[in-house]
CSV table of C-alpha atoms and ligand atoms in Angstrom, one decimal:
chain,number,residue,atom,x,y,z
A,1,UNK,CA,2.0,31.4,-2.5
A,2,UNK,CA,1.9,27.7,-1.8
A,3,UNK,CA,4.6,25.4,-0.6
A,4,UNK,CA,4.9,21.9,-2.0
A,5,UNK,CA,6.5,18.9,-0.4
A,6,UNK,CA,7.5,16.0,-2.5
A,7,UNK,CA,8.0,12.8,-0.4
A,8,UNK,CA,10.1,10.0,-2.0
A,9,UNK,CA,11.1,6.7,-0.3
A,10,UNK,CA,14.5,5.6,-1.4
A,11,UNK,CA,15.9,2.1,-0.8
A,12,UNK,CA,19.0,1.3,-2.8
A,13,UNK,CA,18.4,3.5,-5.8
A,14,UNK,CA,21.9,4.7,-6.5
A,15,UNK,CA,21.4,4.1,-10.2
A,16,UNK,CA,18.3,6.1,-10.4
A,17,UNK,CA,18.9,9.0,-8.1
A,18,UNK,CA,20.8,11.3,-10.5
A,19,UNK,CA,18.1,10.9,-13.1
A,20,UNK,CA,15.4,11.4,-10.5
A,21,UNK,CA,17.1,14.6,-9.4
A,22,UNK,CA,17.4,15.8,-13.0
A,23,UNK,CA,13.8,15.1,-13.9
A,24,UNK,CA,12.4,16.6,-10.7
A,25,UNK,CA,14.3,19.8,-11.3
A,26,UNK,CA,12.8,20.1,-14.8
A,27,UNK,CA,9.3,19.6,-13.5
A,28,UNK,CA,9.5,21.8,-10.4
A,29,UNK,CA,10.9,24.7,-12.5
A,30,UNK,CA,7.4,24.9,-14.1
A,31,UNK,CA,5.6,25.1,-10.7
A,32,UNK,CA,6.6,28.7,-10.0
A,33,UNK,CA,6.2,28.0,-6.3
A,34,UNK,CA,8.6,27.1,-3.5
A,35,UNK,CA,9.0,23.4,-2.8
A,36,UNK,CA,10.9,20.9,-0.7
A,37,UNK,CA,11.8,17.4,-1.6
A,38,UNK,CA,11.9,14.9,1.3
A,39,UNK,CA,14.1,11.9,0.4
A,40,UNK,CA,13.5,9.1,3.0
A,41,UNK,CA,16.4,6.8,3.0
A,42,UNK,CA,14.9,3.5,4.1
A,43,UNK,CA,18.1,1.9,5.3
A,44,UNK,CA,19.9,1.7,1.9
A,45,UNK,CA,23.2,-0.1,1.9
A,46,UNK,CA,24.5,1.1,-1.4
A,47,UNK,CA,25.7,4.7,-2.3
A,48,UNK,CA,22.2,6.1,-2.2
A,49,UNK,CA,22.7,8.1,1.0
A,50,UNK,CA,26.0,9.6,-0.2
A,51,UNK,CA,24.3,10.7,-3.5
A,52,UNK,CA,21.4,12.2,-1.6
A,53,UNK,CA,23.9,14.1,0.6
A,54,UNK,CA,25.6,15.5,-2.5
A,55,UNK,CA,22.3,16.6,-3.9
A,56,UNK,CA,21.4,18.3,-0.6
A,57,UNK,CA,24.7,20.1,-0.3
A,58,UNK,CA,24.2,21.7,-3.7
A,59,UNK,CA,20.5,22.4,-3.2
A,60,UNK,CA,19.1,22.6,0.4
A,61,UNK,CA,15.5,22.2,-0.9
A,62,UNK,CA,16.3,18.5,-1.0
A,63,UNK,CA,16.1,17.2,2.6
A,64,UNK,CA,17.0,13.8,3.9
A,65,UNK,CA,15.5,11.6,6.5
A,66,UNK,CA,17.6,8.5,7.1
A,67,UNK,CA,16.2,5.5,8.9
A,68,UNK,CA,18.3,3.4,11.3
A,69,UNK,CA,17.4,0.3,9.2
A,70,UNK,CA,15.0,-0.8,6.5
A,71,UNK,CA,11.4,-0.2,7.7
A,72,UNK,CA,9.5,-0.6,4.4
A,73,UNK,CA,8.0,1.5,1.8
A,74,UNK,CA,4.7,2.4,3.5
A,75,UNK,CA,6.5,3.4,6.7
A,76,UNK,CA,9.0,5.5,4.7
A,77,UNK,CA,6.1,7.4,3.1
A,78,UNK,CA,4.6,7.9,6.6
A,79,UNK,CA,7.8,9.4,7.9
A,80,UNK,CA,7.9,11.8,5.0
A,81,UNK,CA,4.3,12.8,5.7
A,82,UNK,CA,5.2,13.4,9.3
A,83,UNK,CA,7.9,15.9,8.3
A,84,UNK,CA,6.4,17.5,5.3
A,85,UNK,CA,5.5,21.2,5.8
A,86,UNK,CA,3.9,21.8,2.4
A,87,UNK,CA,0.3,23.0,1.8
A,88,UNK,CA,0.2,20.1,-0.6
A,89,UNK,CA,2.2,16.9,-0.4
A,90,UNK,CA,3.1,14.7,-3.3
A,91,UNK,CA,3.9,11.1,-2.7
A,92,UNK,CA,5.9,9.3,-5.4
A,93,UNK,CA,8.2,6.3,-5.8
A,94,UNK,CA,11.9,6.9,-6.3
A,95,UNK,CA,12.4,4.5,-9.1
A,96,UNK,CA,10.8,6.8,-11.8
A,97,UNK,CA,7.9,4.4,-12.3
A,98,UNK,CA,5.7,7.3,-11.3
A,99,UNK,CA,6.5,10.0,-13.9
A,100,UNK,CA,7.2,13.4,-12.1
A,101,UNK,CA,5.9,15.1,-15.3
A,102,UNK,CA,2.4,14.5,-13.9
A,103,UNK,CA,3.0,16.9,-11.1
A,104,UNK,CA,1.6,20.1,-12.9
A,105,UNK,CA,-1.6,18.3,-13.7
A,106,UNK,CA,-2.0,17.1,-10.1
A,107,UNK,CA,-1.3,20.6,-8.8
A,108,UNK,CA,-3.9,22.1,-11.1
A,109,UNK,CA,-6.6,19.8,-9.7
A,110,UNK,CA,-5.5,20.8,-6.2
A,111,UNK,CA,-5.8,24.5,-7.1
A,112,UNK,CA,-9.3,23.7,-8.3
A,113,UNK,CA,-10.1,22.7,-4.8
A,114,UNK,CA,-9.5,18.9,-4.7
A,115,UNK,CA,-8.0,17.6,-1.5
A,116,UNK,CA,-6.7,14.4,-2.9
A,117,UNK,CA,-5.5,13.8,-6.4
A,118,UNK,CA,-4.7,10.1,-6.8
A,119,UNK,CA,-3.4,8.4,-10.0
A,120,UNK,CA,-4.9,5.4,-11.7
A,121,UNK,CA,-2.6,3.1,-13.6
A,122,UNK,CA,-4.1,2.5,-17.0
A,123,UNK,CA,-1.2,0.2,-18.0
A,124,UNK,CA,1.9,-1.1,-16.4
A,125,UNK,CA,5.2,-2.5,-17.7
A,126,UNK,CA,5.6,-5.5,-15.5
A,127,UNK,CA,5.5,-9.2,-15.9
A,128,UNK,CA,2.2,-10.7,-16.9
A,129,UNK,CA,1.9,-12.6,-13.6
A,130,UNK,CA,2.5,-9.5,-11.6
A,131,UNK,CA,0.0,-7.5,-13.6
A,132,UNK,CA,-2.6,-10.2,-13.1
A,133,UNK,CA,-1.9,-10.3,-9.4
A,134,UNK,CA,-2.3,-6.5,-9.1
A,135,UNK,CA,-5.5,-6.6,-11.0
A,136,UNK,CA,-6.9,-9.3,-8.8
A,137,UNK,CA,-5.8,-7.5,-5.6
A,138,UNK,CA,-7.4,-4.2,-6.5
A,139,UNK,CA,-10.7,-5.9,-7.4
A,140,UNK,CA,-10.7,-8.0,-4.2
A,141,UNK,CA,-10.1,-5.1,-1.9
A,142,UNK,CA,-12.5,-3.0,-3.9
A,143,UNK,CA,-15.3,-5.5,-3.3
A,144,UNK,CA,-14.4,-6.4,0.3
A,145,UNK,CA,-13.6,-3.0,1.8
A,146,UNK,CA,-16.1,-1.0,3.8
A,147,UNK,CA,-14.7,2.2,2.3
A,148,UNK,CA,-14.6,2.9,-1.4
A,149,UNK,CA,-11.0,2.3,-2.4
A,150,UNK,CA,-10.4,3.3,-6.1
A,151,UNK,CA,-9.1,0.5,-8.3
A,152,UNK,CA,-5.5,0.5,-9.7
A,153,UNK,CA,-4.6,3.6,-7.6
A,154,UNK,CA,-1.3,3.3,-5.8
A,155,UNK,CA,0.7,5.6,-3.6
A,156,UNK,CA,1.5,8.2,-6.3
A,157,UNK,CA,-0.8,11.0,-5.3
A,158,UNK,CA,-1.1,14.6,-4.1
A,159,UNK,CA,-2.6,15.3,-0.7
A,160,UNK,CA,-3.8,18.6,0.7
A,161,UNK,CA,-2.4,19.4,4.1
A,162,UNK,CA,-5.8,18.7,5.8
A,163,UNK,CA,-5.6,15.1,4.5
A,164,UNK,CA,-1.9,14.9,5.6
A,165,UNK,CA,-3.1,15.9,9.1
A,166,UNK,CA,-5.6,13.0,9.1
A,167,UNK,CA,-3.0,10.5,8.0
A,168,UNK,CA,-0.6,11.6,10.6
A,169,UNK,CA,-3.2,11.1,13.3
A,170,UNK,CA,-4.0,7.5,12.2
A,171,UNK,CA,-2.0,5.5,14.7
A,172,UNK,CA,-2.0,2.1,13.0
A,173,UNK,CA,1.2,0.2,12.5
A,174,UNK,CA,-0.1,-1.9,9.6
A,175,UNK,CA,-0.1,0.9,7.1
A,176,UNK,CA,-1.8,0.7,3.7
A,177,UNK,CA,-1.5,4.3,2.5
A,178,UNK,CA,-3.8,4.1,-0.5
A,179,UNK,CA,-6.6,2.7,1.7
A,180,UNK,CA,-6.0,5.3,4.4
A,181,UNK,CA,-6.1,8.0,1.9
A,182,UNK,CA,-9.4,6.8,0.5
A,183,UNK,CA,-10.8,6.4,4.0
A,184,UNK,CA,-10.0,10.1,4.9
A,185,UNK,CA,-12.8,11.3,2.6
A,186,UNK,CA,-12.7,15.0,1.4
A,187,UNK,CA,-12.9,15.8,-2.3
A,188,UNK,CA,-10.9,13.3,-4.3
A,189,UNK,CA,-10.2,12.9,-8.0
A,190,UNK,CA,-8.3,10.4,-10.0
A,191,UNK,CA,-6.2,11.0,-13.1
A,192,UNK,CA,-5.0,8.3,-15.4
A,193,UNK,CA,-1.5,7.5,-16.4
A,194,UNK,CA,0.7,4.8,-17.8
A,195,UNK,CA,3.1,3.3,-15.3
A,196,UNK,CA,6.6,3.2,-16.6
A,197,UNK,CA,9.1,0.4,-16.2
A,198,UNK,CA,11.7,0.9,-13.5
A,199,UNK,CA,14.5,3.3,-14.6
A,200,UNK,CA,17.2,0.9,-13.2
A,201,UNK,CA,17.7,-2.0,-10.9
A,202,UNK,CA,15.1,-4.5,-9.9
A,203,UNK,CA,12.1,-4.0,-7.6
A,204,UNK,CA,13.0,-3.8,-3.9
A,205,UNK,CA,9.6,-5.2,-3.1
A,206,UNK,CA,9.8,-8.9,-3.8
A,207,UNK,CA,6.7,-11.0,-4.1
A,208,UNK,CA,6.5,-11.9,-0.4
A,209,UNK,CA,6.5,-8.2,0.5
A,210,UNK,CA,3.8,-7.4,-2.1
A,211,UNK,CA,1.7,-10.2,-0.7
A,212,UNK,CA,2.2,-8.9,2.8
A,213,UNK,CA,1.1,-5.4,1.7
A,214,UNK,CA,-1.9,-6.9,-0.1
A,215,UNK,CA,-2.9,-8.7,3.1
A,216,UNK,CA,-2.4,-5.5,5.1
A,217,UNK,CA,-4.7,-3.8,2.7
A,218,UNK,CA,-7.4,-6.4,2.9
A,219,UNK,CA,-7.3,-7.1,6.6
A,220,UNK,CA,-7.1,-3.5,7.7
A,221,UNK,CA,-10.0,-2.4,5.5
A,222,UNK,CA,-12.4,-5.3,5.7
A,223,UNK,CA,-14.1,-7.5,8.2
A,224,UNK,CA,-15.6,-9.6,5.4
A,225,UNK,CA,-13.0,-12.5,5.8
A,226,UNK,CA,-14.1,-12.8,9.4
A,227,UNK,CA,-17.8,-13.0,8.4
A,228,UNK,CA,-16.8,-15.5,5.7
A,229,UNK,CA,-15.8,-17.8,8.5
A,230,UNK,CA,-19.3,-17.6,9.9
A,231,UNK,CA,-20.9,-18.2,6.5
A,232,UNK,CA,-18.7,-21.2,5.9
A,233,UNK,CA,-19.5,-22.6,9.3
A,234,UNK,CA,-23.2,-22.2,8.7
A,235,UNK,CA,-23.0,-23.7,5.3
A,236,UNK,CA,-21.1,-26.8,6.5
A,237,UNK,CA,-23.5,-27.2,9.5
A,238,UNK,CA,-26.5,-27.0,7.2
A,239,UNK,CA,-25.1,-29.5,4.7
A,240,UNK,CA,-24.2,-32.0,7.4
A,241,UNK,CA,-27.6,-31.6,9.0
A,242,UNK,CA,-29.3,-32.3,5.7
A,243,UNK,CA,-27.0,-35.2,5.1
A,244,UNK,CA,-27.9,-36.6,8.5
A,245,UNK,CA,-31.6,-36.4,7.8
A,246,UNK,CA,-31.1,-38.2,4.6
A,247,UNK,CA,-29.1,-41.0,6.2
A,248,UNK,CA,-31.7,-41.4,8.9
A,249,UNK,CA,-34.4,-41.6,6.3
A,250,UNK,CA,-32.5,-44.2,4.3
A,251,UNK,CA,-32.0,-46.3,7.4
A,252,UNK,CA,-35.6,-46.2,8.6
A,253,UNK,CA,-37.7,-46.3,5.5
A,254,UNK,CA,-35.6,-48.0,2.8
A,255,UNK,CA,-33.5,-51.2,2.7
A,256,UNK,CA,-30.5,-49.4,1.3
A,257,UNK,CA,-28.3,-48.7,4.4
A,258,UNK,CA,-25.5,-46.2,3.6
A,259,UNK,CA,-22.1,-47.6,4.2
A,260,UNK,CA,-18.5,-46.6,3.4
A,261,UNK,CA,-15.7,-45.1,5.4
A,262,UNK,CA,-14.7,-42.9,2.5
A,263,UNK,CA,-17.6,-40.5,3.0
A,264,UNK,CA,-16.8,-40.4,6.8
A,265,UNK,CA,-13.1,-39.6,6.2
A,266,UNK,CA,-13.9,-37.0,3.5
A,267,UNK,CA,-16.4,-35.1,5.6
A,268,UNK,CA,-14.0,-35.1,8.6
A,269,UNK,CA,-11.2,-33.8,6.3
A,270,UNK,CA,-13.5,-31.2,4.9
A,271,UNK,CA,-14.6,-29.9,8.2
A,272,UNK,CA,-11.0,-30.0,9.4
A,273,UNK,CA,-9.9,-27.9,6.4
A,274,UNK,CA,-12.7,-25.4,7.1
A,275,UNK,CA,-11.6,-25.1,10.7
A,276,UNK,CA,-8.0,-24.5,9.8
A,277,UNK,CA,-8.9,-22.0,7.2
A,278,UNK,CA,-11.0,-19.9,9.6
A,279,UNK,CA,-8.4,-20.2,12.3
A,280,UNK,CA,-5.9,-18.8,9.8
A,281,UNK,CA,-8.2,-15.9,9.0
A,282,UNK,CA,-8.6,-15.1,12.7
A,283,UNK,CA,-4.9,-15.5,13.2
A,284,UNK,CA,-4.3,-12.8,10.5
A,285,UNK,CA,-6.4,-10.3,12.5
A,286,UNK,CA,-4.8,-11.3,15.8
A,287,UNK,CA,-1.3,-10.9,14.5
A,288,UNK,CA,-2.3,-7.4,13.4
A,289,UNK,CA,-3.8,-6.6,16.8
A,290,UNK,CA,-0.6,-7.8,18.4
A,291,UNK,CA,1.5,-5.4,16.2
A,292,UNK,CA,-0.8,-2.6,17.2
A,293,UNK,CA,-0.8,-3.2,20.9
A,294,UNK,CA,3.0,-3.4,21.1
A,295,UNK,CA,2.9,0.4,20.5
A,296,UNK,CA,6.4,0.5,19.2
A,297,UNK,CA,7.5,3.6,17.2
A,298,UNK,CA,6.8,3.2,13.5
A,299,UNK,CA,10.3,4.1,12.5
A,300,UNK,CA,13.7,5.2,14.0
A,301,UNK,CA,15.5,8.1,12.5
A,302,UNK,CA,19.3,8.0,12.3
A,303,UNK,CA,19.9,11.3,10.5
A,304,UNK,CA,17.8,14.4,9.7
A,305,UNK,CA,19.4,16.6,7.2
A,306,UNK,CA,18.1,20.0,6.1
A,307,UNK,CA,15.1,20.3,8.4
B,401,UDP,N1,11.4,1.3,-1.1
B,401,UDP,C1,11.6,1.6,0.2
B,401,UDP,N2,11.7,0.7,1.1
B,401,UDP,C2,11.6,-0.7,0.8
B,401,UDP,C3,11.4,-1.0,-0.5
B,401,UDP,C4,11.2,0.0,-1.5
B,401,UDP,O1,11.7,2.8,0.5
B,401,UDP,O2,11.8,-1.5,1.7
B,401,UDP,C5,11.2,2.4,-2.1
B,401,UDP,C6,12.0,2.1,-3.4
B,401,UDP,O3,13.3,2.7,-3.4
B,401,UDP,C7,11.1,2.8,-4.4
B,401,UDP,C8,9.7,2.7,-3.9
B,401,UDP,O4,9.9,2.4,-2.5
B,401,UDP,O5,11.4,4.2,-4.5
B,401,UDP,C9,9.0,1.6,-4.6
B,401,UDP,O6,9.7,0.4,-4.5
B,401,UDP,P1,9.7,-0.8,-5.6
B,401,UDP,O7,9.9,-0.1,-6.9
B,401,UDP,O8,10.6,-1.8,-5.1
B,401,UDP,O9,8.2,-1.2,-5.5
B,401,UDP,P2,7.2,-1.6,-6.7
B,401,UDP,O10,7.3,-0.5,-7.7
B,401,UDP,O11,7.5,-2.9,-7.1
B,401,UDP,O12,5.8,-1.6,-6.0
B,402,MG,MG1,8.8,0.4,-8.4
């Protein structure tokens, strides 16, 4: 018999929790195997914790990990992974954008011997701009990354315990779970689904945090931006060298001397812009190195209930 762990990060989801509980119970009833649900309270300041406590008191299969403050979605998932005891661990959002009804299908693939079952969003119910941004992000990271990161695959996934062990041993602080999952290898398979709208409330991850996560993904899984700096430098150097030769030629062999400060200013500005851009790219890596070397714990637990 297999044990399943379902890890769900929760940040101010008081409106969704009862429905989440209800739908999880329906789905897990069809699994015919024991399971635990790890609700990670990422520093909620609404009634989420009280509601989770109620759920736990009635049904101890629901366990709670409560952070001392808000540490972020990816960190909450990581904490859940650290505590999960299941032979297979399912990661899903707590806002019902990831339909729990997909669980049986994921479990079936796992029983067929797949170590990772990830889900691919075939459609999403979000604003046009957001959809466009997500599309662009997945394509950029797909083309830049040194590992094959599947497109449109988010956190919603099932992981075999061997993969969970790998993720637990990855020490990085800048965590981009979808990338780390792809990096781990093993036998992976994707299934398609349609991403629902949020059940209630508005997204906790505002645009700045999504951008931060996107940058984490790109800079932790690719050195291409750094190489881009070299390419840009070479390109500018080559162009200016060619330009210099041309000016020299015009001066020595023709009577059309080249004048004008506009061209001087423009080239100075251009090179300045390139330098700032590449410095910024280097800065992105350095700030991530800085985060890593501080070696602070990834999260702080305030309460552990049911473990
Ligand atoms: N979440 C979290 N910590 C945060 C932000 C969000 O644990 O700082 C949870 C949130 O409660 C939800 C899931 O992570 O269960 C996804 O969050 P959200 O819906 O805001 O993200 P999006 O769907 O926009 O990516
Ligand atoms: Mg959501």
